[in-house]
Amino acid sequence: MESVTRTIRTLLLVSFLLPAGLLNAVPDSNSYNPFSDNYSDKVCLVLPDGSDIAPAVMVLERACRGLEIPEAVSELFECVKRGKHMIDMEILLDALDGCQELLQNHHDRIEDDAVYRLVSDNLNEYSRALFGNRWNVQSAEAMSITTTAGNTNITIDPNGSGTLALGSADNTAVTADALAITMTSVNALTLTDGTASFALDGTGATTLSAASTVDLDCTGNMQINSSGGTIGLGNDAIAQNINIGTGAANRTITVGNTNGTTQVALKSGSGGVTITGALTPASADGAALGSAALEWSDLFLADGGIVYFGNSQDTTITHDTTTDGLDFKRVATGANTPMILTLQTGSTAVVVDDVIGAIDFQAPDEANEQDSILVAAGIEAISEGTFDLTYNATKLSFKTAASEVAAEKMALSSTGVLTLNGGSGAIIIPDAGSIGSASDTNAITIAGTGVVAVTNTTASSSASTGALTVGGGLGVAADIFVGDDLSLISDSAVLSLGADSDATLTHDGTTGLTIAATPISIDSTGSLDLSSTTGDINFQDGGVNQLALDLDGTAGDIIMKLMVDSDDFVFQQFDGTEVFRV
């Protein structure tokens, strides 16, 4: 027990004398610290009253004989015994560490609290003196600053505007390991590291938070990487904006890379993704908008929006704000630079009646539905046979609807034949319009009253010549007026008169003409002349000659002859009274 008591007393004396001696080692310790950059390698120890500390140390050394004291304290005793009043700084520091170690290990055995507080106050005063200016501590071994009881704090507080510097410009690592590390700054909190790397490492989360702003800045490249997990910006549930590259400086912002299957995903809610500038690929023809597996949905363009095609933007599709339609345009202004729109089928084996391309017209949103929402009209290109190396005959089918799905009403064949289908096909041209050919554009004109005029004046010399030729018969419901000759040019031709053809003029197949009618009346307001080249005029009954007149008889005679031998030639009065008989 006595040994322990002596040990504690010796501990208290050493712990008191060393700090007190160090504080008085040089004058004006508040402005000059023996541990500053300006300290010498040796320090002269004195007691608080300025007297030599050696006798007191010798007394302590004798009191501690036989006790286990730190080696550094023993070395200090040996230095004083050898008459060294100027003690190496390293020995003093080690001795101080030994005293602190003793105090930490045996503080619970100090019965007098007042003495313990006195020693503690001296140690604190010495610590404040050390940190009053700049503390330069060098050690070849690891160093620790700890508190052992009462959850007490360790405070490092530079005076005034002084700077607290941890680490060196070499490869010294500064490690802070605690349950939580909090750094608070009145002004900006700046983390700089010279040319080395600044690393925040741990298995948990590294959080930078502030009441207002956290700024990360450097003069070189700034990298934010993760070797094992996702890098997140704004992944919390707080509704705040995330700004990247919004400063006024001109800059290029690159997201993602072109290696392997790297993807850049932009996700948004109902707010969408807003772009204020042009969205361009890295090079011409360098990127696709969507893919075969990931297709875009709707595309919205503003009034007057333009879609450009080609590296020279030589073809455009423009929204026409005056008609609310689309304009397809070939931008080139030179001769023979048309706008070409091609509809292609993907079929590799086109057969008869295959639709190669189609344009349909429909009102699918019509409120009345039923027939009103069906395809109302359309144009289709339809193959007329099986395509091969020498065949691609195709017709154009023009479809319209009348309370039905649009069906073909007109077709233009591959040979140029125009066919009208349906039950009411018709060709209607404007009043006084013309129908013609390439050489005679107005060969046929139709007046507003429906009068058809053939304007050609070619004379007719046969059934197949003239301004108008008809391959078959011709029916006319009303009168026919012929301005010149009317010819029936076939043998045995008949000119019939009457609804039942009751009267006919028939060519006999040679040079004769037969007039058949019941009756036949010849009425002339002038003379009636009957002329015969032979001078013969015959009167028949049932096709048999009954009376013959020979007007050029022999010797100038005019002969009247009965042609039936048994007949008499009788002359009667008006009332039938016979006058004479021959």
XYZ file of C-alpha atoms in Angstrom:
582
model
C 0.000 0.000 0.000
C 2.850 2.334 0.833
C 4.408 1.548 -2.526
C 1.231 2.442 -4.363
C 0.890 5.662 -2.383
C 4.456 6.664 -3.163
C 3.829 5.887 -6.796
C 0.768 8.112 -6.918
C 2.540 10.950 -5.141
C 5.516 10.662 -7.439
C 3.123 10.639 -10.392
C 1.437 13.799 -9.175
C 4.746 15.596 -8.621
C 6.136 14.614 -11.994
C 2.850 15.476 -13.738
C 2.902 18.874 -12.041
C 6.579 19.757 -12.353
C 7.018 18.823 -15.994
C 4.221 21.036 -17.382
C 5.086 23.857 -15.000
C 8.738 23.628 -15.931
C 7.985 23.609 -19.612
C 5.735 26.635 -19.303
C 8.581 28.575 -17.722
C 11.323 27.221 -19.953
C 11.391 30.472 -21.932
C 10.027 33.918 -21.168
C 6.654 35.122 -22.483
C 5.248 31.710 -23.317
C 2.007 33.234 -24.563
C 3.753 34.722 -27.578
C 6.493 32.143 -28.067
C 6.011 28.394 -27.910
C 8.954 26.030 -27.566
C 7.126 23.699 -29.982
C 6.722 26.263 -32.744
C 8.677 26.235 -36.009
C 11.276 28.486 -34.276
C 12.103 26.224 -31.356
C 15.684 24.962 -30.711
C 16.444 21.265 -30.284
C 17.004 21.764 -26.545
C 15.015 23.395 -23.729
C 16.246 24.574 -20.306
C 13.974 23.399 -17.497
C 13.199 25.760 -14.590
C 10.752 25.703 -11.688
C 7.756 28.053 -11.593
C 9.752 30.561 -9.492
C 12.541 30.538 -12.060
C 14.983 28.453 -9.994
C 16.829 25.383 -11.226
C 14.581 22.341 -11.542
C 17.451 19.826 -11.153
C 17.301 19.451 -7.330
C 13.574 18.822 -7.432
C 14.015 16.219 -10.155
C 16.697 14.490 -8.115
C 14.350 14.323 -5.102
C 11.698 12.777 -7.332
C 14.192 10.294 -8.720
C 15.112 9.082 -5.236
C 11.435 8.827 -4.263
C 10.693 6.693 -7.276
C 13.458 4.160 -6.760
C 12.070 0.644 -6.780
C 8.883 1.771 -8.558
C 7.798 0.920 -12.123
C 7.769 4.232 -13.907
C 7.724 4.954 -17.652
C 11.077 4.586 -19.375
C 10.865 8.097 -20.772
C 10.594 9.565 -17.259
C 13.596 7.511 -16.134
C 15.583 8.841 -19.089
C 14.711 12.386 -18.028
C 16.026 11.638 -14.535
C 19.289 10.349 -15.976
C 19.730 13.488 -18.083
C 19.320 15.746 -15.035
C 21.655 13.569 -12.922
C 24.316 13.969 -15.596
C 23.987 17.745 -15.241
C 22.073 18.312 -18.444
C 19.815 21.281 -17.832
C 19.292 21.735 -21.569
C 17.110 18.739 -22.336
C 16.460 17.365 -25.847
C 12.954 18.143 -26.990
C 12.316 14.525 -27.945
C 13.157 13.369 -24.366
C 10.772 15.960 -22.889
C 7.964 14.929 -25.204
C 8.436 11.259 -24.395
C 8.526 12.031 -20.648
C 5.310 14.023 -20.964
C 3.675 11.109 -22.768
C 4.788 8.827 -19.893
C 3.224 11.133 -17.305
C -0.031 11.275 -19.222
C 0.001 7.489 -19.453
C 0.438 7.181 -15.668
C -2.344 9.673 -15.021
C -4.716 7.808 -17.323
C -3.925 4.413 -15.781
C -4.097 5.458 -12.084
C -6.378 8.506 -11.860
C -8.982 6.493 -9.938
C -6.444 6.019 -7.051
C -5.993 9.724 -6.394
C -7.864 10.327 -3.140
C -7.512 14.092 -3.033
C -9.745 15.541 -5.752
C -8.237 18.981 -5.291
C -4.785 17.642 -6.107
C -6.140 15.809 -9.128
C -7.860 18.972 -10.380
C -4.648 20.942 -9.880
C -2.661 18.491 -11.978
C -5.402 18.417 -14.617
C -5.538 22.212 -14.742
C -1.770 22.388 -15.208
C -1.961 19.853 -18.016
C -4.801 21.809 -19.649
C -2.904 25.077 -19.260
C 0.111 23.455 -20.872
C -2.099 22.133 -23.687
C -3.573 25.589 -24.270
C -0.086 27.024 -24.443
C 0.888 24.389 -26.962
C -2.069 25.198 -29.186
C -1.959 28.973 -28.637
C 0.292 29.443 -31.642
C 1.371 26.511 -33.793
C 2.105 23.071 -32.447
C 4.724 21.145 -34.350
C 4.908 17.631 -32.941
C 7.199 15.081 -34.533
C 7.248 11.409 -33.638
C 8.755 8.294 -35.152
C 5.891 6.251 -33.692
C 2.122 6.429 -33.876
C 0.533 9.179 -31.748
C -2.879 9.227 -30.042
C -4.940 11.954 -28.384
C -7.756 10.408 -26.354
C -10.062 11.048 -23.446
C -10.789 8.165 -21.086
C -13.835 9.169 -19.064
C -16.919 11.329 -18.843
C -17.578 11.459 -22.606
C -15.315 14.513 -22.633
C -14.517 16.349 -25.825
C -11.191 17.026 -27.538
C -11.141 20.527 -29.001
C -8.525 21.852 -31.441
C -9.109 25.566 -31.851
C -6.626 27.783 -33.778
C -6.403 31.306 -32.407
C -8.114 34.077 -34.333
C -7.898 33.496 -38.067
C -5.327 30.734 -37.709
C -5.517 27.607 -39.837
C -5.855 24.024 -38.641
C -3.740 21.871 -40.985
C -3.887 18.065 -40.935
C -1.499 15.926 -42.972
C 1.417 16.846 -45.208
C 2.204 17.366 -48.835
C 3.804 13.926 -48.967
C 1.924 10.642 -48.727
C 0.743 11.007 -45.130
C -2.843 9.876 -44.744
C -5.276 11.702 -42.462
C -7.923 9.300 -41.180
C -11.043 10.317 -39.277
C -12.901 7.346 -37.811
C -15.974 8.000 -35.685
C -19.612 7.131 -35.269
C -20.399 10.415 -36.988
C -18.164 13.198 -38.311
C -19.648 16.689 -38.503
C -17.891 19.609 -40.205
C -19.475 23.030 -39.705
C -18.282 26.227 -41.345
C -19.509 29.779 -40.818
C -18.513 30.611 -44.369
C -17.557 28.283 -47.220
C -16.350 24.787 -46.351
C -13.505 24.116 -48.797
C -11.819 20.738 -49.294
C -8.542 20.986 -51.242
C -5.827 18.406 -51.722
C -3.127 19.844 -53.959
C -2.174 17.375 -56.654
C -3.278 14.223 -54.833
C -6.663 12.523 -54.782
C -9.369 13.383 -52.254
C -11.287 10.233 -51.334
C -14.439 9.702 -49.267
C -14.465 5.995 -48.503
C -16.633 3.732 -46.413
C -19.194 0.971 -46.461
C -22.005 3.311 -45.478
C -23.322 6.499 -47.021
C -21.178 9.614 -47.456
C -23.437 12.662 -47.116
C -22.738 16.329 -47.873
C -25.553 18.497 -46.550
C -26.012 22.175 -45.794
C -28.693 24.682 -45.021
C -28.064 26.461 -48.307
C -25.373 25.367 -50.777
C -22.640 22.727 -51.170
C -20.074 23.733 -53.835
C -17.566 21.303 -55.342
C -14.939 23.049 -57.467
C -11.473 22.322 -58.803
C -9.046 23.718 -61.349
C -8.670 20.370 -63.123
C -10.930 17.437 -63.859
C -13.514 16.445 -61.244
C -14.479 12.772 -61.148
C -17.412 11.195 -59.301
C -17.076 7.422 -59.632
C -18.328 4.268 -57.998
C -16.423 0.990 -58.150
C -19.251 -1.164 -56.889
C -22.634 0.545 -57.047
C -24.869 3.107 -58.701
C -23.966 6.800 -58.758
C -27.093 8.767 -57.833
C -27.928 12.471 -58.014
C -31.187 13.629 -56.457
C -32.369 10.161 -55.428
C -34.158 11.392 -52.310
C -37.865 12.206 -52.145
C -37.392 15.971 -51.771
C -38.997 18.015 -54.555
C -36.012 20.138 -55.597
C -34.600 20.884 -59.035
C -31.374 19.227 -60.257
C -29.228 21.527 -62.398
C -26.291 20.258 -64.479
C -24.287 22.733 -66.546
C -26.747 25.633 -66.132
C -24.050 28.296 -65.725
C -23.589 31.074 -68.263
C -20.295 29.713 -69.623
C -20.108 27.998 -73.015
C -19.523 24.299 -72.414
C -20.087 20.792 -73.718
C -21.968 18.413 -71.412
C -21.311 14.735 -72.172
C -23.419 11.944 -70.666
C -22.631 8.297 -71.408
C -20.125 6.708 -73.786
C -20.039 4.582 -76.931
C -18.514 1.477 -75.364
C -20.374 -1.827 -75.730
C -24.003 -1.738 -74.628
C -23.807 1.504 -72.653
C -27.229 3.141 -72.368
C -28.334 6.624 -71.367
C -31.852 6.589 -69.890
C -33.886 9.793 -69.426
C -36.953 9.246 -67.246
C -39.640 11.736 -66.328
C -43.160 11.822 -65.034
C -45.973 13.832 -66.557
C -43.658 16.850 -66.748
C -41.709 15.353 -69.664
C -38.165 16.160 -70.805
C -37.578 19.779 -71.904
C -34.845 20.711 -74.409
C -34.223 24.386 -75.226
C -31.575 23.903 -77.930
C -31.027 21.573 -80.868
C -30.836 17.819 -80.204
C -28.145 16.574 -82.601
C -26.061 13.402 -83.062
C -22.292 13.472 -82.666
C -21.872 13.192 -86.458
C -23.999 13.108 -89.601
C -25.873 9.797 -89.844
C -24.297 8.948 -86.484
C -27.310 7.932 -84.389
C -30.820 6.553 -84.760
C -33.957 7.886 -83.096
C -35.306 4.726 -81.477
C -34.551 1.127 -82.489
C -36.273 -1.978 -83.836
C -37.071 -3.043 -80.270
C -37.547 0.380 -78.619
C -39.852 2.522 -80.701
C -40.919 6.103 -79.936
C -44.572 6.910 -79.429
C -46.167 10.174 -80.618
C -44.227 12.994 -82.307
C -45.478 16.582 -81.864
C -44.273 19.457 -84.070
C -45.177 23.142 -83.724
C -47.107 25.207 -86.293
C -44.993 25.490 -89.411
C -42.734 22.640 -88.241
C -40.412 21.154 -90.865
C -38.953 17.655 -91.203
C -35.720 17.672 -93.229
C -34.325 14.683 -95.153
C -30.795 14.165 -96.478
C -27.393 15.572 -95.515
C -28.193 18.644 -97.637
C -31.787 18.818 -96.375
C -32.885 18.563 -100.031
C -36.363 17.202 -99.224
C -38.777 18.609 -96.639
C -42.191 17.970 -95.144
C -43.673 21.225 -93.855
C -46.786 21.934 -91.825
C -48.794 24.461 -93.839
C -50.473 26.758 -91.308
C -52.784 28.286 -93.941
C -54.376 24.971 -94.904
C -53.484 22.869 -91.834
C -51.972 20.400 -94.280
C -48.539 19.041 -95.165
C -46.308 20.276 -97.973
C -43.886 17.792 -99.536
C -41.111 19.662 -101.303
C -37.902 19.071 -103.206
C -35.755 22.038 -102.184
C -33.611 22.110 -105.345
C -34.728 24.857 -107.773
C -33.019 23.640 -110.960
C -34.745 22.209 -114.022
C -36.235 18.709 -113.781
C -35.993 18.427 -109.987
C -39.401 16.975 -109.096
C -40.674 15.876 -105.717
C -40.931 12.068 -105.895
C -43.077 10.071 -103.481
C -42.779 6.285 -103.928
C -45.074 3.675 -102.368
C -43.313 0.293 -102.265
C -44.610 -3.146 -101.393
C -42.448 -5.536 -99.419
C -43.726 -8.562 -101.344
C -41.087 -10.592 -103.196
C -43.624 -12.506 -105.329
C -46.306 -10.265 -106.846
C -49.184 -12.135 -108.523
C -52.368 -11.025 -110.256
C -54.649 -8.723 -108.205
C -51.990 -8.026 -105.549
C -52.243 -4.475 -104.193
C -48.816 -2.846 -104.624
C -49.702 0.461 -103.013
C -52.820 2.228 -101.783
C -54.068 5.574 -100.523
C -57.299 5.499 -98.495
C -59.511 8.377 -97.395
C -61.569 7.980 -94.228
C -63.381 9.915 -91.484
C -62.819 7.528 -88.532
C -63.866 10.065 -85.877
C -67.204 10.928 -87.494
C -69.808 11.084 -84.721
C -72.531 9.197 -86.624
C -70.346 6.068 -86.968
C -71.610 3.111 -89.066
C -71.183 3.941 -92.785
C -69.756 7.370 -92.011
C -66.552 5.948 -90.520
C -65.828 3.457 -93.319
C -63.162 4.072 -95.953
C -64.858 6.617 -98.228
C -62.476 6.634 -101.183
C -59.149 5.276 -102.266
C -56.614 4.769 -105.014
C -54.857 1.438 -105.441
C -52.154 0.126 -107.754
C -53.126 -3.495 -108.553
C -51.049 -5.995 -110.496
C -52.649 -7.365 -113.675
C -50.565 -10.529 -113.632
C -47.578 -12.272 -112.072
C -44.478 -10.081 -112.089
C -41.311 -11.467 -113.652
C -38.235 -10.254 -115.502
C -40.279 -8.824 -118.384
C -43.677 -8.165 -116.835
C -44.997 -5.597 -114.385
C -48.406 -4.708 -115.852
C -50.401 -2.733 -113.283
C -53.705 -0.921 -113.284
C -54.839 2.013 -111.179
C -58.095 1.396 -109.343
C -60.105 4.426 -108.231
C -62.542 3.622 -105.429
C -65.463 5.609 -104.061
C -68.219 4.789 -101.590
C -71.973 5.315 -101.453
C -73.246 3.861 -98.153
C -70.577 1.168 -98.400
C -66.884 0.464 -98.076
C -65.235 2.209 -101.011
C -65.234 0.010 -104.120
C -63.740 0.403 -107.583
C -65.729 2.773 -109.789
C -63.068 3.518 -112.381
C -59.946 1.692 -113.540
C -57.061 2.735 -115.766
C -55.386 -0.326 -117.256
C -51.692 -0.774 -117.961
C -52.434 -0.160 -121.666
C -54.249 3.107 -120.984
C -57.830 1.841 -121.152
C -60.140 3.813 -118.862
C -63.058 1.762 -117.555
C -66.017 3.105 -115.589
C -67.589 0.585 -113.215
C -70.625 0.685 -110.993
C -74.262 1.191 -111.856
C -74.061 4.874 -112.778
C -70.698 5.397 -114.425
C -70.577 8.547 -116.549
C -68.205 11.071 -118.099
C -69.271 14.670 -117.605
C -67.402 17.606 -119.081
C -68.057 21.341 -118.587
C -70.616 23.199 -120.699
C -69.152 23.869 -124.150
C -66.285 21.581 -123.227
C -64.437 19.507 -125.775
C -63.278 15.941 -126.213
C -60.379 15.507 -128.556
C -57.147 13.834 -129.396
C -53.569 14.979 -129.258
C -53.816 16.259 -132.852
C -57.383 17.570 -132.677
C -58.065 18.656 -129.103
C -61.657 19.827 -129.779
C -62.841 17.159 -132.220
C -66.095 16.841 -130.265
C -67.673 19.695 -128.343
C -70.733 19.546 -126.123
C -72.720 22.707 -125.577
C -74.465 23.589 -122.357
C -77.739 22.415 -123.961
C -76.238 19.002 -124.664
C -75.762 19.582 -128.416
C -72.857 17.493 -129.670
C -70.816 18.880 -132.535
C -68.146 17.095 -134.544
C -65.861 19.861 -135.678
C -63.902 17.863 -138.271
C -64.836 18.605 -141.939
C -63.398 15.521 -143.636
C -65.693 14.408 -146.517
C -67.074 10.860 -146.627
C -66.460 8.623 -149.633
C -67.273 5.302 -148.013
C -68.719 3.757 -144.889
C -65.330 4.114 -143.197
C -64.437 7.676 -144.124
C -65.623 11.124 -143.121
C -65.628 13.293 -140.021
C -67.736 10.699 -138.128
C -67.704 6.963 -138.785
C -69.947 4.444 -137.036
C -68.983 0.788 -137.124
C -72.499 -0.483 -136.496
C -75.994 0.776 -136.933
C -77.181 4.278 -136.185
C -80.441 5.068 -134.491
C -81.903 8.568 -134.487
C -85.100 9.333 -132.572
C -85.902 12.551 -134.418
C -85.208 14.172 -137.774
C -82.023 13.879 -139.771
C -80.860 16.740 -141.906
C -78.181 15.980 -144.466
C -76.386 18.908 -145.965
C -75.173 16.963 -149.014
C -75.566 13.489 -150.522
C -77.152 10.520 -148.771
C -75.875 7.204 -150.096
C -77.055 3.641 -149.434
C -74.007 1.883 -150.793
C -74.864 -1.799 -150.331
C -76.646 -3.947 -152.996
C -80.351 -4.600 -152.246
C -80.276 -1.694 -149.821
C -83.703 -0.685 -148.562
C -84.931 2.725 -147.564
C -87.901 2.123 -145.314
C -90.578 4.582 -144.280
C -93.175 4.330 -141.556
C -93.227 2.925 -138.057
C -93.727 -0.564 -139.528
C -91.605 0.088 -142.634
C -94.885 0.164 -144.659
C -93.275 1.949 -147.592
C -89.918 0.927 -148.965
C -87.554 1.865 -151.696
C -85.517 -1.241 -152.476
C -82.450 -1.635 -154.629
C -82.932 -4.735 -156.788
C -79.288 -5.760 -156.515
C -78.402 -4.493 -159.977
C -79.479 -1.105 -161.247
C -83.162 -1.136 -160.415
C -85.303 0.316 -157.666
C -88.541 -0.995 -156.322
C -91.021 1.279 -154.588
C -93.456 -0.560 -152.377
C -96.242 1.241 -150.557
C -99.980 1.151 -150.093
C -100.930 3.477 -151.599
C -98.345 5.466 -153.480
C -99.301 9.076 -154.138
C -97.388 11.376 -156.396
C -98.258 14.998 -155.884
C -96.560 17.747 -157.773
C -97.413 21.374 -157.805
C -95.749 21.547 -161.181
C -95.322 19.082 -163.936
C -94.732 15.401 -163.317
C -92.061 14.051 -165.576
C -91.529 10.359 -166.128
C -88.368 9.698 -168.088
C -87.084 6.407 -169.438
C -84.029 5.980 -171.568
C -85.729 3.189 -173.577
C -88.979 5.119 -173.761
C -90.912 2.247 -172.106
C -93.295 2.732 -169.184
C -94.974 -0.381 -167.731
C -98.001 -0.578 -165.420
C -98.164 -3.787 -163.367
C -100.625 -5.607 -161.185
C -99.061 -7.863 -158.604
C -95.746 -7.660 -160.360
C -97.252 -8.598 -163.775
C -97.166 -6.044 -166.590
C -100.732 -5.071 -167.583
C -100.229 -1.961 -169.714
C -97.128 -0.754 -171.562
C -96.403 2.623 -173.113
C -93.749 2.793 -175.789
C -92.869 6.440 -176.234
C -90.248 6.002 -178.912
C -92.218 3.757 -181.230
C -91.436 3.184 -184.902
C -91.930 6.163 -187.213
C -92.687 8.415 -184.244
C -95.666 6.426 -183.031
C -96.590 6.353 -179.331
C -97.833 2.886 -178.583
C -100.201 1.978 -175.706
C -100.327 -1.792 -175.380
C -102.271 -4.198 -173.170
C -99.795 -6.785 -171.901
C -102.446 -9.464 -171.027
C -104.019 -11.021 -174.125
C -107.516 -11.441 -172.688
C -107.778 -7.953 -171.305
C -109.792 -5.143 -172.919
C -108.913 -1.528 -172.899
C -112.053 0.237 -171.529
C -112.726 3.968 -171.187
C -115.379 5.003 -168.603
C -117.010 8.200 -167.508
C -116.795 9.554 -163.940
C -119.825 7.608 -162.895
C -118.448 4.370 -164.352
C -120.396 4.467 -167.584
C -118.398 2.738 -170.311
C -117.717 5.039 -173.216
C -115.893 2.619 -175.467
C -113.889 -0.626 -175.287
C -111.059 -1.815 -177.436
